[in-house]
Short mmCIF file of C-alpha atoms in Angstrom, two decimals:
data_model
loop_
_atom_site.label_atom_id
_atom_site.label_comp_id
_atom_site.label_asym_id
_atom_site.label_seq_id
_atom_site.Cartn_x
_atom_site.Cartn_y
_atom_site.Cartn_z
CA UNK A 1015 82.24 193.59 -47.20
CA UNK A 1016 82.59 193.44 -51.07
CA UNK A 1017 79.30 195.26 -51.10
CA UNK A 1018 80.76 197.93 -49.10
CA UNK A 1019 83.83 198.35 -50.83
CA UNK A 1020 81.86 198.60 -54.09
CA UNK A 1021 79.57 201.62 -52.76
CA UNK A 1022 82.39 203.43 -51.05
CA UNK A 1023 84.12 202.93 -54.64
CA UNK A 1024 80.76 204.13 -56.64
CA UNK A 1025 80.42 207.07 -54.42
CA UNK A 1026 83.93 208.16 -54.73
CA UNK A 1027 83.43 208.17 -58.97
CA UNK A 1028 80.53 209.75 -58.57
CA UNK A 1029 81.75 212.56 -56.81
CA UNK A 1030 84.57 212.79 -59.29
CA UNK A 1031 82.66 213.01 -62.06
CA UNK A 1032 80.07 215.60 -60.89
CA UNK A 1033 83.47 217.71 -60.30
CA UNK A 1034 84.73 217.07 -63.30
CA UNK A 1035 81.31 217.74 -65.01
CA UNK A 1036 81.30 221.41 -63.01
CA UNK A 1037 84.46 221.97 -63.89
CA UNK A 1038 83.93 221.39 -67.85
CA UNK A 1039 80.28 223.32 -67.55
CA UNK A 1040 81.81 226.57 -65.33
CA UNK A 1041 84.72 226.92 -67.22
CA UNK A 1042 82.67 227.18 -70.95
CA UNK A 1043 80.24 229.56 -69.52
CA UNK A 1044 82.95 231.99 -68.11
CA UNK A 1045 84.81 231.16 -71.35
CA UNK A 1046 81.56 232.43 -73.50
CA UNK A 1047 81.66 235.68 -71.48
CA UNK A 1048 85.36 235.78 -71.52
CA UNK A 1049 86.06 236.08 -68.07
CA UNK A 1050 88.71 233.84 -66.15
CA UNK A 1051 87.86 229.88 -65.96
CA UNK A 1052 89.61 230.49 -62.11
CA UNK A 1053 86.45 232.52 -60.69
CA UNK A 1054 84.16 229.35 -61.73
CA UNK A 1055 86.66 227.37 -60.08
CA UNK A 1056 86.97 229.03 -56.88
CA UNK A 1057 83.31 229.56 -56.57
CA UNK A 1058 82.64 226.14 -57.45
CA UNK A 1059 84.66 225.01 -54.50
CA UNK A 1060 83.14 227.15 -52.07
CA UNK A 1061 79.45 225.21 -52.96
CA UNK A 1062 81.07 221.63 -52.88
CA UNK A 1063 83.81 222.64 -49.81
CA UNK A 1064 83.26 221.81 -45.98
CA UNK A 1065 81.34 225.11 -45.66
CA UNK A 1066 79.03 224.47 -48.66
CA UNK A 1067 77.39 221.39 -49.32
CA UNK A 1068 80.52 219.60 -48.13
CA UNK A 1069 80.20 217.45 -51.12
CA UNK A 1070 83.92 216.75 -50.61
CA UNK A 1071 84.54 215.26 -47.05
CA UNK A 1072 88.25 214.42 -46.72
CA UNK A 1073 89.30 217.71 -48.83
CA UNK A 1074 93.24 216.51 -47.87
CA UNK A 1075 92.90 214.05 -51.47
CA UNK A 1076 91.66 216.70 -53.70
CA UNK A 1077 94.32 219.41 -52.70
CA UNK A 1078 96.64 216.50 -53.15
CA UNK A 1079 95.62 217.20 -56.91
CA UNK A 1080 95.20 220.53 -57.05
CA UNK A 1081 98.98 220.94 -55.89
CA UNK A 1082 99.92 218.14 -58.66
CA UNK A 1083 98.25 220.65 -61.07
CA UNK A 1084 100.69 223.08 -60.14
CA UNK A 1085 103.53 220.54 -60.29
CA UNK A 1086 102.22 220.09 -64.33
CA UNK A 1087 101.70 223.87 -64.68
CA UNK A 1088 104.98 225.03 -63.29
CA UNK A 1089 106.43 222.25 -65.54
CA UNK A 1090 104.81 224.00 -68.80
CA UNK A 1091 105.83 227.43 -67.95
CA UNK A 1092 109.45 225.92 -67.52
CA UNK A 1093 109.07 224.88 -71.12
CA UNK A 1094 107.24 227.92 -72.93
CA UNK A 1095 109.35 230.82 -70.85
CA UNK A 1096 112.53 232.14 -72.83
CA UNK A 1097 115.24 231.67 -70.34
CA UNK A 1098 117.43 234.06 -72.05
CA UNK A 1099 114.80 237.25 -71.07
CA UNK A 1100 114.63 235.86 -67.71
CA UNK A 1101 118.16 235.05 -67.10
CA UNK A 1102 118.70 238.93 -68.25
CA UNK A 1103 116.27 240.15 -65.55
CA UNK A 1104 117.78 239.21 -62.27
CA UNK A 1105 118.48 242.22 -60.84
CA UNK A 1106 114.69 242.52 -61.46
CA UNK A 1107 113.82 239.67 -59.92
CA UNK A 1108 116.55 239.48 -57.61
CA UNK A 1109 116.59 243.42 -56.09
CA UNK A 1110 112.45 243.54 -56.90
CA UNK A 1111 111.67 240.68 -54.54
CA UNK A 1112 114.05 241.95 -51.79
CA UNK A 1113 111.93 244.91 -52.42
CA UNK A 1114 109.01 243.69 -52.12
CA UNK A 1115 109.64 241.93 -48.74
CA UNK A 1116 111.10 245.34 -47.26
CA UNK A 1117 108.38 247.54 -48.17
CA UNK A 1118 106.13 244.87 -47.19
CA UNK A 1119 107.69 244.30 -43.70
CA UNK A 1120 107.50 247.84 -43.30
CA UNK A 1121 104.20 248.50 -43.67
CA UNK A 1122 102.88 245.62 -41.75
CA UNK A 1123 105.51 246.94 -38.76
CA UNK A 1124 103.67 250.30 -38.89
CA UNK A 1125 100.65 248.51 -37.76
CA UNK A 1126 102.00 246.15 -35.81
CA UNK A 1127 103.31 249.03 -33.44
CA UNK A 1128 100.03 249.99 -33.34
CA UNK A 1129 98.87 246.63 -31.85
CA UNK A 1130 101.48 245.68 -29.75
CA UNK A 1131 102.11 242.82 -32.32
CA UNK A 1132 105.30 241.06 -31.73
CA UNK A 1133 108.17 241.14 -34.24
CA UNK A 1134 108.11 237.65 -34.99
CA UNK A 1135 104.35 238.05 -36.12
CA UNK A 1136 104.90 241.41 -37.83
CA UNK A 1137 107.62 239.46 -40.12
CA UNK A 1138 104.95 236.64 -40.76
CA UNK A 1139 102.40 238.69 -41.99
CA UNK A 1140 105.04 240.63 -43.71
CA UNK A 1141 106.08 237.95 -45.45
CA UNK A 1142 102.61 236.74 -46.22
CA UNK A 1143 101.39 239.81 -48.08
CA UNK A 1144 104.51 239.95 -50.27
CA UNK A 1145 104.09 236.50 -51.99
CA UNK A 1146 102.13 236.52 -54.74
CA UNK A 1147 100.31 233.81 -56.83
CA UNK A 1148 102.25 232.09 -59.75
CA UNK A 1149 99.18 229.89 -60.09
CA UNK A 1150 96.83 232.78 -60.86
CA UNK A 1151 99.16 235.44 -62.78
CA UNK A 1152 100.94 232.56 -64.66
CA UNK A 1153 97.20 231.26 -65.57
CA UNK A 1154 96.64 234.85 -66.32
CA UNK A 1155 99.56 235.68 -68.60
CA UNK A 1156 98.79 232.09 -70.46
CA UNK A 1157 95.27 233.27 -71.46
CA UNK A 1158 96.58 236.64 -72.16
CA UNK A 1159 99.75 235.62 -74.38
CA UNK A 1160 101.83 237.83 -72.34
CA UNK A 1161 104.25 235.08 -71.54
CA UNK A 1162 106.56 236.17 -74.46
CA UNK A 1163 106.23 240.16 -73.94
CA UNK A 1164 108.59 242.25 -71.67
CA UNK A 1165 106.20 243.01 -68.66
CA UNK A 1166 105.24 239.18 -69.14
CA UNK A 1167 108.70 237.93 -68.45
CA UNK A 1168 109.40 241.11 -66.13
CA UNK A 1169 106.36 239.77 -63.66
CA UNK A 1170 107.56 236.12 -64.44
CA UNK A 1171 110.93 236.85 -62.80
CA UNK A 1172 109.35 238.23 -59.90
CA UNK A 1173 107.37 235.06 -59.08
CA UNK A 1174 109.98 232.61 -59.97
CA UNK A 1175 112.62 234.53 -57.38
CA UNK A 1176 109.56 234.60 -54.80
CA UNK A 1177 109.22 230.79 -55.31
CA UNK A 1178 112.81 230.40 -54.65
CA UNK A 1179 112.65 232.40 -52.07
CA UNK A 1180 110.21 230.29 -50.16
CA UNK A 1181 112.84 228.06 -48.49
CA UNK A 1182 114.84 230.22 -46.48
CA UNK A 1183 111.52 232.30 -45.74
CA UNK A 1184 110.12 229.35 -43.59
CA UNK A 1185 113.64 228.61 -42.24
CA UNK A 1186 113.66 232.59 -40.81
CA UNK A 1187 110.36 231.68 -39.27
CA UNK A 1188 111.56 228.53 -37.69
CA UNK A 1189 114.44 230.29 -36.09
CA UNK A 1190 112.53 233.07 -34.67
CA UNK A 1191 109.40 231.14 -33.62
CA UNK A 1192 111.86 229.14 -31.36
CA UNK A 1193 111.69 225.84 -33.50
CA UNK A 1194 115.25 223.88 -33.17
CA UNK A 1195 115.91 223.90 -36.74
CA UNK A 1196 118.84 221.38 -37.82
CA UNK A 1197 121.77 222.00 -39.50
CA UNK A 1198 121.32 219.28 -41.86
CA UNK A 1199 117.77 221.13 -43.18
CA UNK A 1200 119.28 224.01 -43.66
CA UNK A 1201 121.95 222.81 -45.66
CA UNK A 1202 119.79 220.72 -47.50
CA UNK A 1203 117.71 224.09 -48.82
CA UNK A 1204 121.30 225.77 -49.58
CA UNK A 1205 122.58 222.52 -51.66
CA UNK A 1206 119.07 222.47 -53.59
CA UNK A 1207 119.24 226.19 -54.02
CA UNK A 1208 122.52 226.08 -55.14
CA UNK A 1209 121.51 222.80 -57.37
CA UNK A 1210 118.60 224.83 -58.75
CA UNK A 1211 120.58 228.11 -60.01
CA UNK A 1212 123.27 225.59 -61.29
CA UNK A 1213 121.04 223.60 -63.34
CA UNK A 1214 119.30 226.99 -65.04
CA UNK A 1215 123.12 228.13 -65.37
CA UNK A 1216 124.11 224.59 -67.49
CA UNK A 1217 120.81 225.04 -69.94
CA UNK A 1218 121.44 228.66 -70.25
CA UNK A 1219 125.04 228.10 -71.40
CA UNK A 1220 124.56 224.67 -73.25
CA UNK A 1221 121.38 226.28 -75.19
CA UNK A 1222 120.62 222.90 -76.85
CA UNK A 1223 120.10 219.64 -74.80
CA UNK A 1224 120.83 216.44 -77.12
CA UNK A 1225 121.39 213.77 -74.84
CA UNK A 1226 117.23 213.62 -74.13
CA UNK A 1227 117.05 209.52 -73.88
CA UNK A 1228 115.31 208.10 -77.21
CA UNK A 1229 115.17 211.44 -78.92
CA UNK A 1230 114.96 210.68 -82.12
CA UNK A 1231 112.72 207.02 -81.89
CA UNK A 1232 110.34 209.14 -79.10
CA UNK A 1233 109.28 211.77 -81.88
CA UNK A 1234 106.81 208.86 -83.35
CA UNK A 1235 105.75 207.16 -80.55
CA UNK A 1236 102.65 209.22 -78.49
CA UNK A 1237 102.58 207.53 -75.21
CA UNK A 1238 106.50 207.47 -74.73
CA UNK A 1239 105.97 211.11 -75.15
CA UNK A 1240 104.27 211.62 -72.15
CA UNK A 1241 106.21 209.01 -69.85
CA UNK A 1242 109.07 210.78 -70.87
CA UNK A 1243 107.64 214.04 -70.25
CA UNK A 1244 106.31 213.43 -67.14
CA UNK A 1245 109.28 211.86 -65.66
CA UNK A 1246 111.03 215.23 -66.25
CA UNK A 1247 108.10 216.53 -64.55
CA UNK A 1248 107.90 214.58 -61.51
CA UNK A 1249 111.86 213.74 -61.29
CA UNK A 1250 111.90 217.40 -60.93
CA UNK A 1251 109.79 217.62 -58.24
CA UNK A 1252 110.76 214.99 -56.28
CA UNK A 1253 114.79 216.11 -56.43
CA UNK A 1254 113.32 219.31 -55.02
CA UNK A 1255 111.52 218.29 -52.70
CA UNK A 1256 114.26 215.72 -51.09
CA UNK A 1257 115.93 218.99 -51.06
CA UNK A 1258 112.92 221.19 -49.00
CA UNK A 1259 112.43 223.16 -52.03
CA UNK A 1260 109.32 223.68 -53.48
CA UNK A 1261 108.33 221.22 -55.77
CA UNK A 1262 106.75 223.06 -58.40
CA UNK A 1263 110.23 224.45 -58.74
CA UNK A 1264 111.73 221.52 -59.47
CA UNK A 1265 109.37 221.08 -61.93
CA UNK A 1266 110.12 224.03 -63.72
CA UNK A 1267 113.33 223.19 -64.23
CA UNK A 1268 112.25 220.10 -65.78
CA UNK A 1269 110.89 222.18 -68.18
CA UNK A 1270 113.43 223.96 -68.88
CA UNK A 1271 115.63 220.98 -69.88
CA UNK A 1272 112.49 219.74 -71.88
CA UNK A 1273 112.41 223.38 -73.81
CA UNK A 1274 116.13 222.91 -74.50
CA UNK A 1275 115.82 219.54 -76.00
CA UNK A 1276 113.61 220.97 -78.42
CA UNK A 1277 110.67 218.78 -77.52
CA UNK A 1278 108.29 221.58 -76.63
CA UNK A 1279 105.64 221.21 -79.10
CA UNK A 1280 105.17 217.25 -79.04
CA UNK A 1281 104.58 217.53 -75.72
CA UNK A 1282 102.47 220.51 -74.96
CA UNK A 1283 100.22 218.14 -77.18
CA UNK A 1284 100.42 214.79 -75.01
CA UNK A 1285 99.75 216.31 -71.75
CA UNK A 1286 98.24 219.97 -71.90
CA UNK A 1287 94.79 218.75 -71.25
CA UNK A 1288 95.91 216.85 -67.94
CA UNK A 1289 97.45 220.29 -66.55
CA UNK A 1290 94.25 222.05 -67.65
CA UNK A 1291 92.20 219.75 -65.46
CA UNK A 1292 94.58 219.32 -61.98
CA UNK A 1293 95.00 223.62 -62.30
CA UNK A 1294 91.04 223.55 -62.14
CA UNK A 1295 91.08 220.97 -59.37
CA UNK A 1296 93.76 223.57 -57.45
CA UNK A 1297 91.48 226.23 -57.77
CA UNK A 1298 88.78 224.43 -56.37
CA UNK A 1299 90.64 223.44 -52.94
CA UNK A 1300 91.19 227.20 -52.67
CA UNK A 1301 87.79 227.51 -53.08
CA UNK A 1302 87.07 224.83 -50.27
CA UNK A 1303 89.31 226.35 -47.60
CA UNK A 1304 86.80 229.59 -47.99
CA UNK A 1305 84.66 229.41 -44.51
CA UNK A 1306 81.33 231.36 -45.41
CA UNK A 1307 80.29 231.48 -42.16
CA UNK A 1308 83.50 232.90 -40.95
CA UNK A 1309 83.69 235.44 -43.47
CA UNK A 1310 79.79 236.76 -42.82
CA UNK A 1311 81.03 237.17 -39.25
CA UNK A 1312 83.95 239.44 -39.75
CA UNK A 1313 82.80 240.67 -43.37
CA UNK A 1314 84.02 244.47 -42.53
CA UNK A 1315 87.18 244.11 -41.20
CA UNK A 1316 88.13 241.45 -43.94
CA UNK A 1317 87.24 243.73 -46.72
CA UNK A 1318 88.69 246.57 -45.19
CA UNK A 1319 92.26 244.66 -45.11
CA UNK A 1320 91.30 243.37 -48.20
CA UNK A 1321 91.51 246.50 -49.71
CA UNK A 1322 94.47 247.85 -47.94
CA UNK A 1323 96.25 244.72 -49.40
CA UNK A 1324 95.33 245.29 -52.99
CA UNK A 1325 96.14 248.94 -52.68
CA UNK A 1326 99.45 248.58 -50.78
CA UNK A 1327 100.63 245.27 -52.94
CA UNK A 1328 99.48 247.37 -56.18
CA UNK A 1329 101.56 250.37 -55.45
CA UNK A 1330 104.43 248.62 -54.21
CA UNK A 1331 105.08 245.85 -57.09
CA UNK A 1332 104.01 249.42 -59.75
CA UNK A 1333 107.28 251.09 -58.06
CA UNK A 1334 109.18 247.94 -58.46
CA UNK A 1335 108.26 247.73 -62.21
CA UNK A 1336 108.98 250.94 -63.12
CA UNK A 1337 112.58 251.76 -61.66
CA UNK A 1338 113.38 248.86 -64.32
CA UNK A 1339 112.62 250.68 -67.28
CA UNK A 1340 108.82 249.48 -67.87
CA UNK A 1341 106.20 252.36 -69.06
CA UNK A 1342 103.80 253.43 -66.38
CA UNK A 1343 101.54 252.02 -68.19
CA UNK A 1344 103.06 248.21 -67.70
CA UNK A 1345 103.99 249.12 -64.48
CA UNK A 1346 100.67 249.69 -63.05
CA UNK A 1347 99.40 246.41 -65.15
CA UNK A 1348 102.17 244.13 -63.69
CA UNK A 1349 101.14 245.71 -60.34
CA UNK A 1350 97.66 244.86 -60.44
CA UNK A 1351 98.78 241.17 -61.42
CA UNK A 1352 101.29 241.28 -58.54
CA UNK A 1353 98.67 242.85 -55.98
CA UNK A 1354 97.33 239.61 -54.65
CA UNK A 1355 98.68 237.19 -51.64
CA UNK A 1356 100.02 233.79 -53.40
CA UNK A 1357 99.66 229.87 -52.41
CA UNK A 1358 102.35 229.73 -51.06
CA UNK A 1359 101.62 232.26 -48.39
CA UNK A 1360 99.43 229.19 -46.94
CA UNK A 1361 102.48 227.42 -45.79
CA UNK A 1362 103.76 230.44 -44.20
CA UNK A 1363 100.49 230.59 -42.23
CA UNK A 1364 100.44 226.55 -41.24
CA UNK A 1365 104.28 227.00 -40.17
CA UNK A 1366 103.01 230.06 -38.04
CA UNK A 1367 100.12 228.09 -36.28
CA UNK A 1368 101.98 225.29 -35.85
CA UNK A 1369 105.04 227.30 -34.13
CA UNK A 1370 102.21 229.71 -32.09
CA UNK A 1371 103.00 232.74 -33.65
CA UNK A 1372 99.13 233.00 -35.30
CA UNK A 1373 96.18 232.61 -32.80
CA UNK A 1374 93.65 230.60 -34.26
CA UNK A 1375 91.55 233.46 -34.81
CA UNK A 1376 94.84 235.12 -37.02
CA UNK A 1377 94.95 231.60 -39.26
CA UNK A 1378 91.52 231.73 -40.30
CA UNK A 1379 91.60 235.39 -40.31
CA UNK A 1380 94.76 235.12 -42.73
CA UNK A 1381 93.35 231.81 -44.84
CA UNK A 1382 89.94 233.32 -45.29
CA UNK A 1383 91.98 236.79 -46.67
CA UNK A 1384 94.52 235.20 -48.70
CA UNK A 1385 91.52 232.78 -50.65
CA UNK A 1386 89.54 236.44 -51.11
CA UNK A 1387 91.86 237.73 -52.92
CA UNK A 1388 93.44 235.00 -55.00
CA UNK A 1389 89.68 234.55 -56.10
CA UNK A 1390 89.21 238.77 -56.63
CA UNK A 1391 92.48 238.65 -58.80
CA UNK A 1392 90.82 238.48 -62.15
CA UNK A 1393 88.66 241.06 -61.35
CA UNK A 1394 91.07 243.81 -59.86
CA UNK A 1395 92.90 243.11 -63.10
CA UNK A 1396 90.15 243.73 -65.44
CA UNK A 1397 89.18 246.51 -63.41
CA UNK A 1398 92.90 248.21 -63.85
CA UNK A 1399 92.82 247.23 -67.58
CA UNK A 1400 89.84 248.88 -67.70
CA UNK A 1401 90.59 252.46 -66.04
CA UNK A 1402 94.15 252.67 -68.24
CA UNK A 1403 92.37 252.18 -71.67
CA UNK A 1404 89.74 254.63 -70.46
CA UNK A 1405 92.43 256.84 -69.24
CA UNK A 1406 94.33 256.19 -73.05
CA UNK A 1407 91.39 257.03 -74.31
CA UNK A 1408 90.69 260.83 -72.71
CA UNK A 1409 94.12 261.37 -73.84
CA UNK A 1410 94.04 260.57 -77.27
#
């Protein structure tokens, strides 16, 4: 039995620490070429997935990570984002997600009548193309240093008010997939909403938080450091998610009350090279959900929605940008970051299956296109970055 244990045990390390030694090999190599550590990542986890070498098995335990990589990442972008900018974009970010969803909706409703699709699957896919991917553009506007620049904070808003707007997303889907949804949920999302905004509200008019516990003794002491930084973290999180709000929110308003206490920089350096590590583990278990096999079989019609995503998502979230006062050419930039379908979207998908509104053939028709293009991101980026300095270029 002990013998057993132990194996099980020295298997389970060993499989950790070949990850971990991908991870640390991939990421240098795209690093040396400069190209995004997330492509490695993603690739990586389509070799060790269930449709690779299924080096993984149980892949539930290492999404379990990946998502607390999120939590931690959420949780620094609460603390490096200037609250002030963002606070005075939300008619952006209010008006430009409503946007968003509309022109989405619409488009997808164009096909739909085309198909015969039903209007509670039109919304679904509606919904699921205008979500885009905090983990990649916020990973994105890190390496960049964009975080701090207008069309940084502009595309910021955007994904924060999408995040938000999660909760009563799934809640429309309930409703109209014939779910019995309680009272008691729904209220539950309202009070956490209303918790959330309140709580930004409070930091934004307080501007300085000095009642952090231990301030002062905490400064000198490395290890209370990160306790105390990661139970803003995961206090955060779990408030939020008591609530049915999305953890990673809740997180990022721990942040925010961490940025306000002025403790950024102390603990950026105690726990920046934990987030680092469960972000790459995320990546991964988007890279595991990939089914190769799948994808060979219905190669053309996934790249030819593919591209009809990209394009549509692109021109949409470019429109969006610009009727707030952004140059073309940060329009069409923050477009191309905002042109992919988000994490989050997942849910929306599981909810669907779960409440028959996707056929089985739809979910892996709808994972398989929403891990394509998280993992094409970087590249339609570059690619965009590419054509405008080209473009700058002919002019000048």
């Amino acid at each position: 039995m002990d013998l057993i244990f132990l194996t099980g045990f020295h298997t389970s390390i060993t499989l950790i620490c070949i990850v971990g030694l991908a991870v640390v090999v991939s990421g240098f190599l795209l690093k040396k070429i400069k190209q995004p550590t997330l492509i490695a990542y993603i690739l990586l986890g389509v070799l060790i997935g269930q449709y690779g070498f299924d080096l993984i098995g149980d892949e539930t335990n290492i999404r379990y990570i990946g998502e607390l990589g999120i939590i931690l990442l959420f949780f620094f972008i609460g603390m490096e984002i200037d609250l002030y900018s963002f606070v005075g974009n939300w008619r952006l970010a209010l008006f430009g997600t409503l946007g968003q969803f509309l022109l989405s909706i619409g488009a997808v409703w164009g096909i739909g009548l085309l198909f015969g699709w039903e209007t509670t699957r039109i919304l679904v896919l509606g919904f699921v193309i205008a979500l885009s991917s905090s983990a990649v553009i916020f990973k994105l506007l890190e390496d960049k240093n964009l975080l701090d620049k207008k069309i940084g904070q502009n595309v910021s808003s955007i994904l924060l008010a999408q995040d938000i707007a999660i909760a009563p997303i799934l809640i429309l889907i309930s409703i109209f997939g014939g779910e019995d949804t309680s009272t008691e949920s729904i209220l539950l999302k309202i009070i956490g909403g209303i918790l959330i905004i309140s709580t930004i509200i409070y930091i934004y008019v307080k501007k300085e938080i000095t009642w952090l516990p231990f301030r002062k003794s905490i400064m000198k002491d490395h290890e209370l450091q990160v306790f105390l930084a990661l139970f803003f973290c995961f206090a955060g999180a779990v408030i939020a998610g008591m609530f049915g709000i999305s953890e990673a929110l809740g997180a990022f308003v721990g942040g925010l009350i961490m940025h306000a206490g002025k403790a950024t920089r102390w603990i950026h350096d105690a726990i920046h090279s934990f987030r680092i590590l469960f972000v790459a583990v995320f990546f991964i278990s988007i890279g595991a959900q990939i089914n190769i096999t799948f994808l060979l079989d219905n190669l053309l019609p996934l790249g030819l929605v593919l591209v009809a995503v990209f394009g549509l998502n692109h021109a949409i979230n470019t429109l969006i940008l610009k009727m707030y006062n952004n140059s073309w050419r940060e329009a069409i930039f923050g477009g191309a970051m905002l042109a992919q379908i988000g994490e989050l979207s997942f849910l929306i998908c599981i909810t669907a299956l779960n409440l028959e509104i996707l056929t089985d053939y739809a979910y892996d028709f709808t994972i398989s296109l929403i891990s394509l293009t998280i993992g094409i991101s970087p590249f339609w980026i570059l690619l965009t970055e590419k054509i405008s300095a080209r473009k700058k270029e002919i002019a000048a």
